[in-house]
Short mmCIF file of C-alpha atoms in Angstrom, two decimals:
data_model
loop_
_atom_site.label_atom_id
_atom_site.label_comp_id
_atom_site.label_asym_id
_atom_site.label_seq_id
_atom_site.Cartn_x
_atom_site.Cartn_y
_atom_site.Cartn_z
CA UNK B 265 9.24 152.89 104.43
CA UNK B 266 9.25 149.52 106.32
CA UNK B 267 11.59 149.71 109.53
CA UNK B 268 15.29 148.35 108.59
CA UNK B 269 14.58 149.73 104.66
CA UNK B 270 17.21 152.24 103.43
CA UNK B 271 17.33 153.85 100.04
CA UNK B 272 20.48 155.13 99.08
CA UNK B 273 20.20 158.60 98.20
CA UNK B 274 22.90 160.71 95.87
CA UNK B 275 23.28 164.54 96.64
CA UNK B 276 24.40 165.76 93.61
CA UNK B 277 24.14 169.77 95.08
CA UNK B 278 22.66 172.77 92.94
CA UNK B 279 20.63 175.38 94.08
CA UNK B 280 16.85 176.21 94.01
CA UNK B 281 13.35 173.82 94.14
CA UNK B 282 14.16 170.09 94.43
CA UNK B 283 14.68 167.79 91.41
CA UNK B 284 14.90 164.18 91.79
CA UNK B 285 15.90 161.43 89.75
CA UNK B 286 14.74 157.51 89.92
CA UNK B 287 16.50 154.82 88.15
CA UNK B 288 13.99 152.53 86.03
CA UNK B 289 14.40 148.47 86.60
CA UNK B 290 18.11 147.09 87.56
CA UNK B 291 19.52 150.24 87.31
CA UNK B 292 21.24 152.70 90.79
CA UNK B 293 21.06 155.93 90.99
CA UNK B 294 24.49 156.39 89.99
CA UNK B 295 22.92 155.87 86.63
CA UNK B 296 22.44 159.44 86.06
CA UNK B 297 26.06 160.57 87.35
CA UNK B 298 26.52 162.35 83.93
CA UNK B 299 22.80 163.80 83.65
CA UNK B 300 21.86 164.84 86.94
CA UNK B 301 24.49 167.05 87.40
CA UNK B 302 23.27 169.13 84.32
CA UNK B 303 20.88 170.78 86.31
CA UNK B 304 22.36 172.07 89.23
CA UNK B 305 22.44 175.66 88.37
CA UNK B 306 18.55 175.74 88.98
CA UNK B 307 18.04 173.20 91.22
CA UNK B 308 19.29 171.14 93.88
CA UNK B 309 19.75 167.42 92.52
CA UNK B 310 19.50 163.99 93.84
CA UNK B 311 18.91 160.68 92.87
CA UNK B 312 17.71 157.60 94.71
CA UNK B 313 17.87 154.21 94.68
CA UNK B 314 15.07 151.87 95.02
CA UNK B 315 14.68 149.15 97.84
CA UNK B 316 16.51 145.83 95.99
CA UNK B 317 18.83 146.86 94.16
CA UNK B 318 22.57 148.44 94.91
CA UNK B 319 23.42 150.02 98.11
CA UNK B 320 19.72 150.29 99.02
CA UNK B 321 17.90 147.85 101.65
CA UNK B 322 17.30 144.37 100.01
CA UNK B 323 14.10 143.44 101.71
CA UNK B 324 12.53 140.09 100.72
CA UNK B 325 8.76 142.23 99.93
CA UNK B 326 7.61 145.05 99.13
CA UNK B 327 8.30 145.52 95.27
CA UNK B 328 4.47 146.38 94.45
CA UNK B 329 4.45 150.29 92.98
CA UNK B 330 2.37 151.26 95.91
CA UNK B 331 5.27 150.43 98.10
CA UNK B 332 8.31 151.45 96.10
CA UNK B 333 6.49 155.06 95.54
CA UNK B 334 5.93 154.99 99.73
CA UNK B 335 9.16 154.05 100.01
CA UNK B 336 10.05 157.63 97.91
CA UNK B 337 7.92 159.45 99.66
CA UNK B 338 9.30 158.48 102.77
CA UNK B 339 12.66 159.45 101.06
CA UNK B 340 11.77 163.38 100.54
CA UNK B 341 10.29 163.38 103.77
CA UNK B 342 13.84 162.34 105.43
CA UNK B 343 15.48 165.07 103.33
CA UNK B 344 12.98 167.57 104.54
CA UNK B 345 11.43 168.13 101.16
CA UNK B 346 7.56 169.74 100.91
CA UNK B 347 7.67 169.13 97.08
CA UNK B 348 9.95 167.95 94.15
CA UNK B 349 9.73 167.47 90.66
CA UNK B 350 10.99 164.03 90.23
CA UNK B 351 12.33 162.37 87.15
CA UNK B 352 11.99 158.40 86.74
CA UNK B 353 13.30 156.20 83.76
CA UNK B 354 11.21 152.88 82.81
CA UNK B 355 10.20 150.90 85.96
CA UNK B 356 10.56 154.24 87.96
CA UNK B 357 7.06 155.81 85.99
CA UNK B 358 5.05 153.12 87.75
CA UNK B 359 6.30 155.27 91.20
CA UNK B 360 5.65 158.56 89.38
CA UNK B 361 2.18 157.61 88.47
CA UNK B 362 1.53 156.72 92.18
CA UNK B 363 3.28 159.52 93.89
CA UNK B 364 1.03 162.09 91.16
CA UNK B 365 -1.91 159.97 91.81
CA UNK B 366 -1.91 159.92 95.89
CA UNK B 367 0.15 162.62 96.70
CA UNK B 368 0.23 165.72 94.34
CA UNK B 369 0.77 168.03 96.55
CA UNK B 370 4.21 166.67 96.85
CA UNK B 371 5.11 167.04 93.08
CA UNK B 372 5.94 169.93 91.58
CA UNK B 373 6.23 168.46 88.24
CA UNK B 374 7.13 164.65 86.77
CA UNK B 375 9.39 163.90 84.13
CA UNK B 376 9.07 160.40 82.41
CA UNK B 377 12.43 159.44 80.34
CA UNK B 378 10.89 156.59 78.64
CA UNK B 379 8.86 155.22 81.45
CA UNK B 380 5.20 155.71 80.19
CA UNK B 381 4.99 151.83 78.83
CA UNK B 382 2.27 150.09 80.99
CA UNK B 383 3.98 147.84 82.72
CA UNK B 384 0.57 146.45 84.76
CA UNK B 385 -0.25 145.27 81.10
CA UNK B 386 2.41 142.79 81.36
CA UNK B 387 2.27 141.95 84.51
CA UNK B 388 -1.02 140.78 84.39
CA UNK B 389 0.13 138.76 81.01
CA UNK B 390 2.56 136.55 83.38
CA UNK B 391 0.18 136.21 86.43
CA UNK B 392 0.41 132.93 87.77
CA UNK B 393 3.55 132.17 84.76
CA UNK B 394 6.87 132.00 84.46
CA UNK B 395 8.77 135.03 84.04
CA UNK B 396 10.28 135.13 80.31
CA UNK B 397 13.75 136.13 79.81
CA UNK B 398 13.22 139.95 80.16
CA UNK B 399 15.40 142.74 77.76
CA UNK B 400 18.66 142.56 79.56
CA UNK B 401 22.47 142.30 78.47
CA UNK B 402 23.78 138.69 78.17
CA UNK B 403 26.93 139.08 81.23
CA UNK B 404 27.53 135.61 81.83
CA UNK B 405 31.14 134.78 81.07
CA UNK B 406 32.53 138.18 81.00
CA UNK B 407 36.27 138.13 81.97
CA UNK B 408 36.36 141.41 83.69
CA UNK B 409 34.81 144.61 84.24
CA UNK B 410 35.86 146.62 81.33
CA UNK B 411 34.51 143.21 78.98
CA UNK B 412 31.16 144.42 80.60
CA UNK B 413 31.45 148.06 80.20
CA UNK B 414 31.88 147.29 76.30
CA UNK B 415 28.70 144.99 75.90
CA UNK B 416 26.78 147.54 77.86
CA UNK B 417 27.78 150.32 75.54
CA UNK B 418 27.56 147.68 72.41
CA UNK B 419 23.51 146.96 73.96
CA UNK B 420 22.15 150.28 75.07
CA UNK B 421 24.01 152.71 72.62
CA UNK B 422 26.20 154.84 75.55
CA UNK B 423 28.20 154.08 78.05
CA UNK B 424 27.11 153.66 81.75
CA UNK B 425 29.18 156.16 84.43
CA UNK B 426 31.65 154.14 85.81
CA UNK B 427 30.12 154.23 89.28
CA UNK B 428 26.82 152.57 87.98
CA UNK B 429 28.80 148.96 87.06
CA UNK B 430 30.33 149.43 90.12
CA UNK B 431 27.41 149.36 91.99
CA UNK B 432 24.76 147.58 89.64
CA UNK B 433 27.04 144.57 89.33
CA UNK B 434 29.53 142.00 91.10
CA UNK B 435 32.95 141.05 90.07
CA UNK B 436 35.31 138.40 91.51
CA UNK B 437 37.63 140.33 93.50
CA UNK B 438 40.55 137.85 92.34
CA UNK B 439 40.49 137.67 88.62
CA UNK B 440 37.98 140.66 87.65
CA UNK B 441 35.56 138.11 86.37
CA UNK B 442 31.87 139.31 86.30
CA UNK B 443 29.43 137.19 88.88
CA UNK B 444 26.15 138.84 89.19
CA UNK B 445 23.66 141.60 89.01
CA UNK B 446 24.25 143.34 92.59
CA UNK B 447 20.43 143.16 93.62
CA UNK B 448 18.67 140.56 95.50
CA UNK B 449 18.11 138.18 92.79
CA UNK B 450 13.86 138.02 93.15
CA UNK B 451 14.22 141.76 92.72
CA UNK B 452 13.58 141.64 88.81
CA UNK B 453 10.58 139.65 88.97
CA UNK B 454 9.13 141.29 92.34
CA UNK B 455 9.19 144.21 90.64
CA UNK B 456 7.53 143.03 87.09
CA UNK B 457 4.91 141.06 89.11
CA UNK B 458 4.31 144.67 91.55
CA UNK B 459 3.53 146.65 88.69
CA UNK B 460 0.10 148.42 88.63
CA UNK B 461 -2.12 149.48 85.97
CA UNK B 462 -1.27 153.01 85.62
CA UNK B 463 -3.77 155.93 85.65
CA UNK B 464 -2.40 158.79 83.36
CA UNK B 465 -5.43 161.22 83.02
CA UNK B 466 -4.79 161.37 87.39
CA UNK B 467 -2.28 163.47 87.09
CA UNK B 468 -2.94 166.65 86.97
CA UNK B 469 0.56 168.66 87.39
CA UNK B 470 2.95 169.62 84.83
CA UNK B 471 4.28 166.34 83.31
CA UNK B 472 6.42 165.90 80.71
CA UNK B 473 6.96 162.35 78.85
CA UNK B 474 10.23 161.51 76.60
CA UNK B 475 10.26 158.64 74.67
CA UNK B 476 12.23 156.71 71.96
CA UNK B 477 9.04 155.53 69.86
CA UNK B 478 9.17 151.60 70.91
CA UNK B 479 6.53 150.26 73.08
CA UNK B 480 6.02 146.82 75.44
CA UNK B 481 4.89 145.46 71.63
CA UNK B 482 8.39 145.37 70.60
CA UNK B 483 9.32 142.54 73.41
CA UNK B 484 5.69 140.61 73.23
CA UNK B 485 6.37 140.28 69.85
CA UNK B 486 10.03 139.40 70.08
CA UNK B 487 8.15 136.33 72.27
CA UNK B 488 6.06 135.30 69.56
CA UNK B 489 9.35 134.92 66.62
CA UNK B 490 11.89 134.46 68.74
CA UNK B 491 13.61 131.12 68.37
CA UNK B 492 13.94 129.38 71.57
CA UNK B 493 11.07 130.57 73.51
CA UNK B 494 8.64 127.55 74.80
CA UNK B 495 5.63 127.37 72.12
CA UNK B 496 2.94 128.08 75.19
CA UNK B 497 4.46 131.48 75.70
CA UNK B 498 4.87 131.83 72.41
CA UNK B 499 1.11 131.23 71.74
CA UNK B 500 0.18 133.26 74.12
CA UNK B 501 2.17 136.31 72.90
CA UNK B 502 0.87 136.00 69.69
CA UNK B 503 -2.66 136.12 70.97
CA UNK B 504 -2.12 138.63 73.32
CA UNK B 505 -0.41 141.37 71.00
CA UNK B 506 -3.43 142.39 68.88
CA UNK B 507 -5.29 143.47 72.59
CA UNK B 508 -1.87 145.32 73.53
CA UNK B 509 -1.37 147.22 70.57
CA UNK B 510 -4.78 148.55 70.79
CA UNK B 511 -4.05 149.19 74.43
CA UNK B 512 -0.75 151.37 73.59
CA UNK B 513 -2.77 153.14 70.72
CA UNK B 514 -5.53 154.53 73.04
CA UNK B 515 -3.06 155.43 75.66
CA UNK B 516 -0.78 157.19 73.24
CA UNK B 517 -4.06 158.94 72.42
CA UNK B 518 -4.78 159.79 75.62
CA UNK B 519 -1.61 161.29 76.64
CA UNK B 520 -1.45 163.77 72.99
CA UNK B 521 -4.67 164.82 74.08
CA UNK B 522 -3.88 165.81 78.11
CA UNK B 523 -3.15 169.94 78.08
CA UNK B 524 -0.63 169.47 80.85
CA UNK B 525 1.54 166.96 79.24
CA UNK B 526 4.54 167.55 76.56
CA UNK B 527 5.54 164.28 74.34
CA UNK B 528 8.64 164.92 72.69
CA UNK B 529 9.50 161.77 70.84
CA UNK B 530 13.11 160.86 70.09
CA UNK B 531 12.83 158.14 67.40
CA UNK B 532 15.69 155.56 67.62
CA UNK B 533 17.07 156.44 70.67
CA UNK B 534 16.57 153.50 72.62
CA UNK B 535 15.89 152.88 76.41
CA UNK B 536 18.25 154.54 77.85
CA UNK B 537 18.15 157.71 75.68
CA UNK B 538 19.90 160.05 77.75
CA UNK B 539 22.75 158.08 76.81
CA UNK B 540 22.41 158.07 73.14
CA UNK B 541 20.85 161.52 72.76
CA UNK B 542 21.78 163.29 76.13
CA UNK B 543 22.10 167.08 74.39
CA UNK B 544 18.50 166.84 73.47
CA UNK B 545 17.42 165.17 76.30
CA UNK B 546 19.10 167.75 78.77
CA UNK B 547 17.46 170.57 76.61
CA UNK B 548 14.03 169.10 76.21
CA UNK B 549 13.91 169.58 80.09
CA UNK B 550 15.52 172.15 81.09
CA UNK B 551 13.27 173.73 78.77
CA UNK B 552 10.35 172.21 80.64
CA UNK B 553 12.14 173.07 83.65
CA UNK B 554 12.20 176.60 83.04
CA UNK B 555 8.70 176.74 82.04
#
């Protein structure tokens, strides 16, 4: 980690071998407040933070996945931890796929909780473009705090722990009225344009990938129909969707065929699918866990 960069880090207790959770893209770590803590009878639990966003650092570099998976690294070394199995949602994979790729013999085992999408895909799709508006809730104009908490719920099909909107977003501290992600505001698009072109078949620990069925696809083609979006990008999502289906099929392939992976698919549960299907997501890995 770059001198002045902290990560904020969440001790969540437990006993036994270290498990540790990242938050994918505009998310804190308080994000897992209600999952993490389901595994503290066999392991000791923690969650960090990335550089950007929350009470972390907000550095104006450094958002590549080379970096961000340093920066973890740098993390368990501070806590004094050999080895972890580490759990990452969305963006977070990217650091998985670079922490199992350069430094196994600090993983015990990875869990992705939808974060297998191939993010380097799109970010060499928008090299040298504007960003397009990315998957996120519509805030602006929210009267208060609790107005948020409801189109949150309303977007991603749960609720977010109450500590997470406190810390992933601002609110006027005289009328309640939301202002802002709390992140440095080139965060989203550092971190899009950082992504690299993961290498699955590297990894050669235990892994264990849970998905809801949807795929990058979904938004490229949402750019090609949607109303309002500017007819180059348009265009160019139309013309680029054919190449990333094909992309997502062989990699799909790939991953059913690797002996050390489990898939367990959860069909309509949406990004965040510990919130919409947390019993089955806490049992698909404790079960992996236990192993």
């Amino acid at each position: 980690m770059a001198p002045g960069v902290e990560l904020e880090v969440l001790d969540y207790g437990g006993k036994g071998p270290a498990l540790v959770f990242l938050p994918g893209m505009g998310s804190t770590a308080h994000v897992y407040d209600v999952l993490a803590p389901e595994f503290v009878a066999t392991h000791h639990v923690y969650a960090f933070t990335r550089r950007g966003y929350g009470a972390s650092s907000w550095p104006a570099t450094g958002y590549d996945s080379a970096t961000l998976g340093h920066d973890v690294l740098v993390a368990l070394d501070g806590l004094g931890l050999a080895k972890a199995t580490l759990a990452g949602h969305s963006l977070a994979g990217d650091e998985l796929n670079w922490l199992g790729s350069h430094h196994p013999e600090r993983v015990e085992a990875l869990i992705f909780l939808d974060a297998t999408d191939n993010r380097g895909e799109i970010a060499v799709f928008l090299k040298d473009r504007p960003l397009p508006p990315l998957p996120f809730s519509m805030l602006d104009g929210q009267p208060s705090r609790e107005a948020v908490s409801v189109i949150l719920t309303r977007d991603l099909g749960g609720s977010f722990p109450p500590h997470e909107i406190d810390q992933a977003y601002e609110f006027d501290a005289a009328t309640g009225a939301y202002l802002r992600y709390h992140r440095l505001p080139e965060a989203t698009e550092l971190s899009v344009r950082g992504a690299a072109l993961p290498d699955f078949a590297t990894l050669k620990g235990p892994v264990l990938a849970i998905s809801d069925g949807q795929a990058f696809s979904a938004w490229v083609e949402a750019l090609a129909t949607r109303e309002g979006v500017p007819a180059d990008l348009a265009e160019r999502a139309r013309a680029f969707l054919p190449e990333l289906r094909q992309h997502e099929a062989a990699q799909d392939a790939l991953l059913q065929g690797m002996p050390n992976w489990k898939l367990v698919k959860l069909d309509g549960a949406g990004h965040y699918l510990w919130l919409t299907r947390h019993a089955e997501v806490v049992s698909a890995m404790r079960a992996f866990l236990a192993r």
